[in-house]
Amino acid sequence: MQDALQRAATTLATRWRERAHIDQLPVGDRPRSRAEGYAAQALWPQLLGEAVAGWKIAATSEAGQRHIAVSGPLAGPVFASRVQADGANVSLASNRMRVAECEVVFRFGRTLAPRAQGYSRAEVLAAVATVHPGLEVPDSRFAQFEHAGEAQLIAD
């Protein structure tokens, strides 16, 4: 399965770089679970040679989850090359979603390292240094992202 996840990540990262879209991943390359989707997603920074500037969470509302048929919120990296300064112009020419979303951006003052036990709300809030308004211009490599399925969306 690792070879299939590598091919999936390579396909999606290539489409991301080209700002191109696909209908679906080849059947044999599709991640089959949330865990496999995240495993494919984890390959992106190295494939792209991109630094991760932060993380985003998508589908945070039940309505949003129903819209794209996922079982819960989806996390994904934000690459440093795509973070824009205040006042920047952003083209939507190759963006199929054609939307900008208001976001709340949290800048952490310290790292919350991975651990088996989840962090409490108080621990997370104590790690937040500042809070900022932000805009996200989301897109998907899938032409019909709302039908791609949870594992493929996470990989994307």
Tab-separated table of N, CA and C in Angstrom:
chain	number	residue	atom	x	y	z
A	1	MET	N	0.827	-1.212	0.000
A	1	MET	CA	0.000	0.000	0.000
A	1	MET	C	0.861	1.262	0.000
A	2	GLN	N	2.061	1.177	0.579
A	2	GLN	CA	2.915	2.365	0.634
A	2	GLN	C	3.235	2.891	-0.768
A	3	ASP	N	3.461	1.995	-1.728
A	3	ASP	CA	3.722	2.435	-3.106
A	3	ASP	C	2.515	3.166	-3.679
A	4	ALA	N	1.314	2.665	-3.392
A	4	ALA	CA	0.094	3.309	-3.880
A	4	ALA	C	-0.070	4.690	-3.262
A	5	LEU	N	0.221	4.814	-1.971
A	5	LEU	CA	0.109	6.118	-1.308
A	5	LEU	C	1.148	7.087	-1.863
A	6	GLN	N	2.327	6.597	-2.174
A	6	GLN	CA	3.365	7.436	-2.789
A	6	GLN	C	2.890	7.930	-4.154
A	7	ARG	N	2.291	7.034	-4.940
A	7	ARG	CA	1.784	7.445	-6.257
A	7	ARG	C	0.650	8.453	-6.102
A	8	ALA	N	-0.233	8.230	-5.132
A	8	ALA	CA	-1.336	9.170	-4.898
A	8	ALA	C	-0.798	10.542	-4.526
A	9	ALA	N	0.142	10.565	-3.589
A	9	ALA	CA	0.717	11.837	-3.153
A	9	ALA	C	1.437	12.530	-4.301
A	10	THR	N	2.163	11.783	-5.096
A	10	THR	CA	2.882	12.361	-6.234
A	10	THR	C	1.903	12.951	-7.237
A	11	THR	N	0.839	12.232	-7.538
A	11	THR	CA	-0.177	12.738	-8.472
A	11	THR	C	-0.789	14.029	-7.953
A	12	LEU	N	-1.205	14.023	-6.692
A	12	LEU	CA	-1.866	15.201	-6.131
A	12	LEU	C	-0.905	16.379	-6.000
A	13	ALA	N	0.327	16.131	-5.563
A	13	ALA	CA	1.301	17.212	-5.417
A	13	ALA	C	1.648	17.813	-6.776
A	14	THR	N	1.749	16.968	-7.785
A	14	THR	CA	2.017	17.466	-9.144
A	14	THR	C	0.868	18.346	-9.621
A	15	ARG	N	-0.362	17.907	-9.410
A	15	ARG	CA	-1.527	18.709	-9.812
A	15	ARG	C	-1.573	20.017	-9.029
A	16	TRP	N	-1.186	19.980	-7.752
A	16	TRP	CA	-1.155	21.194	-6.917
A	16	TRP	C	-0.168	22.192	-7.508
A	17	ARG	N	1.021	21.701	-7.835
A	17	ARG	CA	2.065	22.566	-8.389
A	17	ARG	C	1.615	23.163	-9.726
A	18	GLU	N	0.935	22.348	-10.531
A	18	GLU	CA	0.477	22.789	-11.854
A	18	GLU	C	-0.842	23.556	-11.799
A	19	ARG	N	-1.455	23.571	-10.620
A	19	ARG	CA	-2.790	24.167	-10.448
A	19	ARG	C	-3.784	23.521	-11.410
A	20	ALA	N	-3.691	22.194	-11.482
A	20	ALA	CA	-4.533	21.407	-12.380
A	20	ALA	C	-5.441	20.496	-11.553
A	21	HIS	N	-6.432	19.930	-12.211
A	21	HIS	CA	-7.430	19.109	-11.524
A	21	HIS	C	-7.566	17.743	-12.181
A	22	ILE	N	-8.053	16.791	-11.407
A	22	ILE	CA	-8.323	15.440	-11.905
A	22	ILE	C	-9.721	15.048	-11.448
A	23	ASP	N	-10.277	14.026	-12.071
A	23	ASP	CA	-11.577	13.525	-11.626
A	23	ASP	C	-11.422	12.683	-10.364
A	24	GLN	N	-10.531	11.704	-10.412
A	24	GLN	CA	-10.276	10.810	-9.285
A	24	GLN	C	-8.846	10.298	-9.406
A	25	LEU	N	-8.324	9.785	-8.318
A	25	LEU	CA	-7.074	9.041	-8.380
A	25	LEU	C	-7.357	7.679	-9.007
A	26	PRO	N	-6.363	7.055	-9.629
A	26	PRO	CA	-6.581	5.687	-10.107
A	26	PRO	C	-7.029	4.792	-8.947
A	27	VAL	N	-7.932	3.892	-9.204
A	27	VAL	CA	-8.535	3.057	-8.154
A	27	VAL	C	-7.473	2.413	-7.264
A	28	GLY	N	-6.427	1.867	-7.829
A	28	GLY	CA	-5.406	1.189	-7.042
A	28	GLY	C	-4.547	2.106	-6.199
A	29	ASP	N	-4.593	3.404	-6.466
A	29	ASP	CA	-3.783	4.370	-5.718
A	29	ASP	C	-4.578	5.122	-4.653
A	30	ARG	N	-5.865	4.932	-4.621
A	30	ARG	CA	-6.703	5.698	-3.683
A	30	ARG	C	-6.496	5.244	-2.243
A	31	PRO	N	-6.271	6.198	-1.337
A	31	PRO	CA	-6.267	5.827	0.077
A	31	PRO	C	-7.653	5.330	0.466
A	32	ARG	N	-7.704	4.366	1.385
A	32	ARG	CA	-8.980	3.742	1.737
A	32	ARG	C	-9.494	4.144	3.109
A	33	SER	N	-8.734	4.924	3.842
A	33	SER	CA	-9.136	5.303	5.200
A	33	SER	C	-8.557	6.678	5.523
A	34	ARG	N	-9.030	7.251	6.621
A	34	ARG	CA	-8.467	8.524	7.075
A	34	ARG	C	-6.965	8.380	7.293
A	35	ALA	N	-6.547	7.285	7.939
A	35	ALA	CA	-5.125	7.067	8.237
A	35	ALA	C	-4.302	7.024	6.953
A	36	GLU	N	-4.782	6.327	5.931
A	36	GLU	CA	-4.062	6.268	4.661
A	36	GLU	C	-4.064	7.626	3.968
A	37	GLY	N	-5.164	8.363	4.078
A	37	GLY	CA	-5.207	9.711	3.517
A	37	GLY	C	-4.155	10.607	4.148
A	38	TYR	N	-4.042	10.554	5.486
A	38	TYR	CA	-3.028	11.362	6.172
A	38	TYR	C	-1.619	10.881	5.852
A	39	ALA	N	-1.437	9.580	5.651
A	39	ALA	CA	-0.112	9.056	5.277
A	39	ALA	C	0.300	9.609	3.911
A	40	ALA	N	-0.629	9.668	2.958
A	40	ALA	CA	-0.325	10.251	1.653
A	40	ALA	C	-0.064	11.746	1.785
A	41	GLN	N	-0.872	12.436	2.562
A	41	GLN	CA	-0.703	13.878	2.760
A	41	GLN	C	0.673	14.193	3.354
A	42	ALA	N	1.146	13.348	4.256
A	42	ALA	CA	2.424	13.581	4.937
A	42	ALA	C	3.608	13.556	3.974
A	43	LEU	N	3.432	13.007	2.792
A	43	LEU	CA	4.502	12.940	1.798
A	43	LEU	C	4.661	14.231	0.999
A	44	TRP	N	3.654	15.071	1.007
A	44	TRP	CA	3.646	16.291	0.186
A	44	TRP	C	4.842	17.221	0.426
A	45	PRO	N	5.184	17.596	1.666
A	45	PRO	CA	6.267	18.583	1.835
A	45	PRO	C	7.566	18.157	1.146
A	46	GLN	N	7.936	16.909	1.281
A	46	GLN	CA	9.159	16.436	0.653
A	46	GLN	C	9.011	16.404	-0.871
A	47	LEU	N	7.865	15.931	-1.355
A	47	LEU	CA	7.652	15.875	-2.808
A	47	LEU	C	7.721	17.253	-3.450
A	48	LEU	N	7.205	18.246	-2.747
A	48	LEU	CA	7.163	19.602	-3.285
A	48	LEU	C	8.402	20.423	-2.937
A	49	GLY	N	9.172	19.959	-1.958
A	49	GLY	CA	10.280	20.772	-1.468
A	49	GLY	C	9.777	22.034	-0.802
A	50	GLU	N	8.645	21.916	-0.118
A	50	GLU	CA	7.970	23.061	0.502
A	50	GLU	C	8.068	22.990	2.021
A	51	ALA	N	8.232	24.147	2.635
A	51	ALA	CA	8.176	24.248	4.092
A	51	ALA	C	6.718	24.405	4.521
A	52	VAL	N	6.366	23.781	5.615
A	52	VAL	CA	5.027	23.919	6.183
A	52	VAL	C	5.032	25.127	7.122
A	53	ALA	N	4.185	26.101	6.811
A	53	ALA	CA	4.100	27.319	7.616
A	53	ALA	C	3.093	27.172	8.752
A	54	GLY	N	2.159	26.258	8.595
A	54	GLY	CA	1.123	26.076	9.597
A	54	GLY	C	0.167	24.991	9.155
A	55	TRP	N	-0.948	24.922	9.849
A	55	TRP	CA	-1.941	23.880	9.593
A	55	TRP	C	-3.316	24.496	9.516
A	56	LYS	N	-4.171	23.910	8.721
A	56	LYS	CA	-5.553	24.365	8.582
A	56	LYS	C	-6.476	23.215	8.948
A	57	ILE	N	-7.665	23.571	9.303
A	57	ILE	CA	-8.695	22.571	9.575
A	57	ILE	C	-9.887	22.909	8.691
A	58	ALA	N	-10.321	21.940	7.902
A	58	ALA	CA	-11.462	22.113	7.003
A	58	ALA	C	-12.649	21.334	7.540
A	59	ALA	N	-13.811	21.667	7.040
A	59	ALA	CA	-15.058	20.965	7.388
A	59	ALA	C	-15.276	20.944	8.902
A	60	THR	N	-15.222	22.123	9.497
A	60	THR	CA	-15.382	22.205	10.951
A	60	THR	C	-16.846	22.212	11.387
A	61	SER	N	-17.753	22.476	10.466
A	61	SER	CA	-19.176	22.467	10.812
A	61	SER	C	-19.825	21.174	10.325
A	62	GLU	N	-20.901	20.780	10.969
A	62	GLU	CA	-21.624	19.588	10.527
A	62	GLU	C	-22.177	19.779	9.113
A	63	ALA	N	-22.610	20.986	8.793
A	63	ALA	CA	-23.121	21.252	7.441
A	63	ALA	C	-22.008	21.072	6.411
A	64	GLY	N	-20.823	21.581	6.711
A	64	GLY	CA	-19.690	21.419	5.812
A	64	GLY	C	-19.294	19.956	5.654
A	65	GLN	N	-19.356	19.212	6.741
A	65	GLN	CA	-19.033	17.784	6.697
A	65	GLN	C	-20.038	17.023	5.837
A	66	ARG	N	-21.313	17.367	5.980
A	66	ARG	CA	-22.334	16.722	5.141
A	66	ARG	C	-22.123	17.058	3.669
A	67	HIS	N	-21.767	18.313	3.393
A	67	HIS	CA	-21.583	18.770	2.012
A	67	HIS	C	-20.528	17.957	1.269
A	68	ILE	N	-19.442	17.592	1.972
A	68	ILE	CA	-18.370	16.841	1.311
A	68	ILE	C	-18.311	15.386	1.786
A	69	ALA	N	-19.327	14.956	2.536
A	69	ALA	CA	-19.471	13.557	2.963
A	69	ALA	C	-18.262	13.045	3.731
A	70	VAL	N	-17.889	13.769	4.795
A	70	VAL	CA	-16.804	13.330	5.670
A	70	VAL	C	-17.330	13.147	7.085
A	71	SER	N	-16.608	12.379	7.881
A	71	SER	CA	-17.068	12.031	9.228
A	71	SER	C	-16.630	13.030	10.294
A	72	GLY	N	-15.817	13.991	9.933
A	72	GLY	CA	-15.355	14.983	10.896
A	72	GLY	C	-14.411	15.959	10.223
A	73	PRO	N	-13.882	16.914	10.997
A	73	PRO	CA	-12.953	17.895	10.430
A	73	PRO	C	-11.722	17.220	9.820
A	74	LEU	N	-11.120	17.918	8.846
A	74	LEU	CA	-9.945	17.435	8.141
A	74	LEU	C	-8.805	18.434	8.337
A	75	ALA	N	-7.635	17.954	8.734
A	75	ALA	CA	-6.470	18.822	8.915
A	75	ALA	C	-5.563	18.718	7.705
A	76	GLY	N	-4.854	19.805	7.419
A	76	GLY	CA	-3.912	19.794	6.313
A	76	GLY	C	-2.882	20.897	6.452
A	77	PRO	N	-1.732	20.722	5.796
A	77	PRO	CA	-0.670	21.726	5.895
A	77	PRO	C	-0.965	22.973	5.067
A	78	VAL	N	-0.408	24.077	5.521
A	78	VAL	CA	-0.390	25.330	4.763
A	78	VAL	C	1.073	25.555	4.417
A	79	PHE	N	1.387	25.600	3.130
A	79	PHE	CA	2.770	25.744	2.706
A	79	PHE	C	3.200	27.203	2.700
A	80	ALA	N	4.433	27.432	3.123
A	80	ALA	CA	4.956	28.791	3.281
A	80	ALA	C	4.851	29.605	1.991
A	81	SER	N	5.050	28.960	0.849
A	81	SER	CA	5.001	29.699	-0.420
A	81	SER	C	3.612	30.220	-0.755
A	82	ARG	N	2.603	29.707	-0.089
A	82	ARG	CA	1.225	30.130	-0.377
A	82	ARG	C	0.684	31.115	0.656
A	83	VAL	N	1.467	31.447	1.661
A	83	VAL	CA	1.045	32.445	2.641
A	83	VAL	C	1.352	33.817	2.051
A	84	GLN	N	0.350	34.659	1.987
A	84	GLN	CA	0.478	35.980	1.370
A	84	GLN	C	0.431	37.073	2.436
A	85	ALA	N	1.095	38.171	2.155
A	85	ALA	CA	1.098	39.319	3.063
A	85	ALA	C	-0.222	40.076	2.958
A	86	ASP	N	-0.501	40.869	3.958
A	86	ASP	CA	-1.678	41.732	3.921
A	86	ASP	C	-1.691	42.536	2.626
A	87	GLY	N	-2.852	42.639	1.993
A	87	GLY	CA	-3.015	43.437	0.796
A	87	GLY	C	-2.619	42.746	-0.494
A	88	ALA	N	-2.179	41.491	-0.420
A	88	ALA	CA	-1.754	40.773	-1.630
A	88	ALA	C	-2.950	40.511	-2.544
A	89	ASN	N	-2.693	40.480	-3.832
A	89	ASN	CA	-3.691	40.070	-4.815
A	89	ASN	C	-3.529	38.578	-5.053
A	90	VAL	N	-4.635	37.866	-5.040
A	90	VAL	CA	-4.614	36.417	-5.233
A	90	VAL	C	-5.497	36.090	-6.431
A	91	SER	N	-4.934	35.408	-7.400
A	91	SER	CA	-5.681	35.036	-8.593
A	91	SER	C	-6.526	33.791	-8.325
A	92	LEU	N	-7.737	33.810	-8.831
A	92	LEU	CA	-8.610	32.642	-8.766
A	92	LEU	C	-8.741	31.988	-10.140
A	93	ALA	N	-7.854	32.324	-11.062
A	93	ALA	CA	-7.956	31.850	-12.439
A	93	ALA	C	-8.009	30.330	-12.541
A	94	SER	N	-7.217	29.622	-11.779
A	94	SER	CA	-7.211	28.157	-11.872
A	94	SER	C	-7.915	27.509	-10.680
A	95	ASN	N	-8.596	28.295	-9.882
A	95	ASN	CA	-9.268	27.800	-8.688
A	95	ASN	C	-10.709	27.431	-9.029
A	96	ARG	N	-11.043	26.156	-8.899
A	96	ARG	CA	-12.398	25.699	-9.246
A	96	ARG	C	-13.421	26.063	-8.168
A	97	MET	N	-12.993	26.199	-6.931
A	97	MET	CA	-13.943	26.475	-5.855
A	97	MET	C	-14.392	27.939	-5.856
A	98	ARG	N	-13.525	28.837	-6.302
A	98	ARG	CA	-13.841	30.262	-6.429
A	98	ARG	C	-14.484	30.851	-5.166
A	99	VAL	N	-13.785	30.659	-4.055
A	99	VAL	CA	-14.312	31.156	-2.790
A	99	VAL	C	-13.147	31.610	-1.908
A	100	ALA	N	-13.420	32.576	-1.078
A	100	ALA	CA	-12.482	32.974	-0.028
A	100	ALA	C	-13.226	32.815	1.291
A	101	GLU	N	-12.550	32.272	2.274
A	101	GLU	CA	-13.173	32.009	3.571
A	101	GLU	C	-12.484	32.833	4.654
A	102	CYS	N	-13.296	33.474	5.492
A	102	CYS	CA	-12.750	34.168	6.656
A	102	CYS	C	-12.281	33.120	7.659
A	103	GLU	N	-11.102	33.325	8.205
A	103	GLU	CA	-10.512	32.358	9.125
A	103	GLU	C	-10.010	33.048	10.377
A	104	VAL	N	-9.861	32.282	11.427
A	104	VAL	CA	-9.196	32.721	12.640
A	104	VAL	C	-7.838	32.020	12.643
A	105	VAL	N	-6.755	32.813	12.693
A	105	VAL	CA	-5.398	32.283	12.610
A	105	VAL	C	-4.774	32.365	14.001
A	106	PHE	N	-4.304	31.239	14.475
A	106	PHE	CA	-3.648	31.174	15.775
A	106	PHE	C	-2.149	31.028	15.572
A	107	ARG	N	-1.371	31.899	16.184
A	107	ARG	CA	0.087	31.766	16.158
A	107	ARG	C	0.496	31.201	17.520
A	108	PHE	N	1.142	30.069	17.465
A	108	PHE	CA	1.537	29.401	18.707
A	108	PHE	C	2.875	29.932	19.188
A	109	GLY	N	3.000	30.079	20.491
A	109	GLY	CA	4.239	30.528	21.104
A	109	GLY	C	5.166	29.382	21.424
A	110	ARG	N	4.613	28.177	21.412
A	110	ARG	CA	5.444	26.990	21.651
A	110	ARG	C	4.823	25.806	20.925
A	111	THR	N	5.648	24.842	20.645
A	111	THR	CA	5.220	23.657	19.909
A	111	THR	C	4.486	22.690	20.823
A	112	LEU	N	3.409	22.143	20.319
A	112	LEU	CA	2.714	21.057	20.999
A	112	LEU	C	3.128	19.769	20.287
A	113	ALA	N	4.072	19.080	20.860
A	113	ALA	CA	4.634	17.875	20.236
A	113	ALA	C	3.588	16.762	20.175
A	114	PRO	N	3.675	15.914	19.159
A	114	PRO	CA	2.754	14.761	19.103
A	114	PRO	C	2.894	13.905	20.355
A	115	ARG	N	1.770	13.421	20.827
A	115	ARG	CA	1.775	12.511	21.977
A	115	ARG	C	0.534	11.639	21.921
A	116	ALA	N	0.579	10.537	22.616
A	116	ALA	CA	-0.527	9.569	22.580
A	116	ALA	C	-1.813	10.177	23.139
A	117	GLN	N	-1.706	10.916	24.209
A	117	GLN	CA	-2.876	11.541	24.844
A	117	GLN	C	-3.112	12.909	24.221
A	118	GLY	N	-4.356	13.207	23.883
A	118	GLY	CA	-4.678	14.510	23.324
A	118	GLY	C	-4.402	15.632	24.309
A	119	TYR	N	-4.246	16.826	23.795
A	119	TYR	CA	-4.041	17.998	24.640
A	119	TYR	C	-5.381	18.525	25.128
A	120	SER	N	-5.394	19.026	26.341
A	120	SER	CA	-6.619	19.624	26.885
A	120	SER	C	-6.800	21.014	26.283
A	121	ARG	N	-7.996	21.511	26.378
A	121	ARG	CA	-8.293	22.867	25.886
A	121	ARG	C	-7.373	23.882	26.558
A	122	ALA	N	-7.189	23.748	27.869
A	122	ALA	CA	-6.335	24.679	28.615
A	122	ALA	C	-4.888	24.617	28.133
A	123	GLU	N	-4.379	23.425	27.819
A	123	GLU	CA	-3.012	23.287	27.320
A	123	GLU	C	-2.854	23.956	25.956
A	124	VAL	N	-3.836	23.789	25.098
A	124	VAL	CA	-3.769	24.395	23.773
A	124	VAL	C	-3.835	25.910	23.890
A	125	LEU	N	-4.779	26.410	24.666
A	125	LEU	CA	-4.908	27.866	24.824
A	125	LEU	C	-3.654	28.476	25.438
A	126	ALA	N	-3.017	27.765	26.352
A	126	ALA	CA	-1.787	28.268	26.962
A	126	ALA	C	-0.645	28.349	25.950
A	127	ALA	N	-0.689	27.565	24.899
A	127	ALA	CA	0.366	27.570	23.878
A	127	ALA	C	0.148	28.646	22.823
A	128	VAL	N	-1.063	29.224	22.744
A	128	VAL	CA	-1.370	30.250	21.736
A	128	VAL	C	-0.733	31.570	22.160
A	129	ALA	N	0.059	32.163	21.243
A	129	ALA	CA	0.697	33.447	21.530
A	129	ALA	C	-0.173	34.612	21.071
A	130	THR	N	-0.724	34.523	19.833
A	130	THR	CA	-1.542	35.606	19.284
A	130	THR	C	-2.632	35.025	18.394
A	131	VAL	N	-3.662	35.825	18.160
A	131	VAL	CA	-4.776	35.440	17.291
A	131	VAL	C	-4.957	36.556	16.254
A	132	HIS	N	-5.192	36.140	14.984
A	132	HIS	CA	-5.281	37.100	13.881
A	132	HIS	C	-6.442	36.745	12.962
A	133	PRO	N	-6.997	37.746	12.245
A	133	PRO	CA	-7.941	37.421	11.173
A	133	PRO	C	-7.153	36.943	9.954
A	134	GLY	N	-7.764	36.120	9.152
A	134	GLY	CA	-7.103	35.643	7.944
A	134	GLY	C	-8.119	35.290	6.881
A	135	LEU	N	-7.647	35.076	5.683
A	135	LEU	CA	-8.472	34.602	4.575
A	135	LEU	C	-7.831	33.343	4.017
A	136	GLU	N	-8.652	32.389	3.672
A	136	GLU	CA	-8.187	31.192	2.990
A	136	GLU	C	-8.860	31.142	1.624
A	137	VAL	N	-8.092	30.784	0.624
A	137	VAL	CA	-8.629	30.564	-0.715
A	137	VAL	C	-8.457	29.065	-0.989
A	138	PRO	N	-9.434	28.266	-0.576
A	138	PRO	CA	-9.291	26.812	-0.710
A	138	PRO	C	-9.488	26.344	-2.142
A	139	ASP	N	-8.915	25.210	-2.438
A	139	ASP	CA	-9.148	24.544	-3.714
A	139	ASP	C	-8.858	23.069	-3.500
A	140	SER	N	-9.205	22.278	-4.460
A	140	SER	CA	-8.975	20.841	-4.417
A	140	SER	C	-8.417	20.413	-5.754
A	141	ARG	N	-7.668	19.357	-5.751
A	141	ARG	CA	-7.193	18.798	-7.013
A	141	ARG	C	-8.320	18.058	-7.709
A	142	PHE	N	-9.409	17.768	-7.014
A	142	PHE	CA	-10.510	17.008	-7.597
A	142	PHE	C	-11.532	17.942	-8.228
A	143	ALA	N	-11.881	17.653	-9.463
A	143	ALA	CA	-12.831	18.495	-10.196
A	143	ALA	C	-14.163	18.584	-9.455
A	144	GLN	N	-14.600	17.488	-8.867
A	144	GLN	CA	-15.818	17.475	-8.050
A	144	GLN	C	-15.440	17.017	-6.646
A	145	PHE	N	-14.829	17.947	-5.896
A	145	PHE	CA	-14.305	17.616	-4.572
A	145	PHE	C	-15.374	17.071	-3.636
A	146	GLU	N	-16.624	17.510	-3.812
A	146	GLU	CA	-17.684	17.076	-2.907
A	146	GLU	C	-18.031	15.600	-3.077
A	147	HIS	N	-17.496	14.974	-4.132
A	147	HIS	CA	-17.740	13.547	-4.377
A	147	HIS	C	-16.466	12.707	-4.302
A	148	ALA	N	-15.355	13.300	-3.905
A	148	ALA	CA	-14.071	12.584	-3.891
A	148	ALA	C	-13.985	11.554	-2.778
A	149	GLY	N	-14.663	11.784	-1.669
A	149	GLY	CA	-14.585	10.878	-0.533
A	149	GLY	C	-13.552	11.346	0.484
A	150	GLU	N	-13.799	10.965	1.711
A	150	GLU	CA	-12.996	11.430	2.842
A	150	GLU	C	-11.498	11.149	2.701
A	151	ALA	N	-11.120	9.916	2.401
A	151	ALA	CA	-9.696	9.553	2.356
A	151	ALA	C	-8.972	10.307	1.252
A	152	GLN	N	-9.604	10.454	0.078
A	152	GLN	CA	-8.963	11.205	-1.011
A	152	GLN	C	-8.866	12.694	-0.673
A	153	LEU	N	-9.875	13.251	-0.028
A	153	LEU	CA	-9.808	14.663	0.353
A	153	LEU	C	-8.699	14.915	1.363
A	154	ILE	N	-8.512	14.006	2.297
A	154	ILE	CA	-7.423	14.167	3.266
A	154	ILE	C	-6.081	14.087	2.545
A	155	ALA	N	-5.927	13.139	1.641
A	155	ALA	CA	-4.687	13.026	0.872
A	155	ALA	C	-4.422	14.285	0.084
A	156	ASP	N	-5.476	14.957	-0.342
A	156	ASP	CA	-5.403	16.178	-1.130
A	156	ASP	C	-5.138	17.382	-0.244
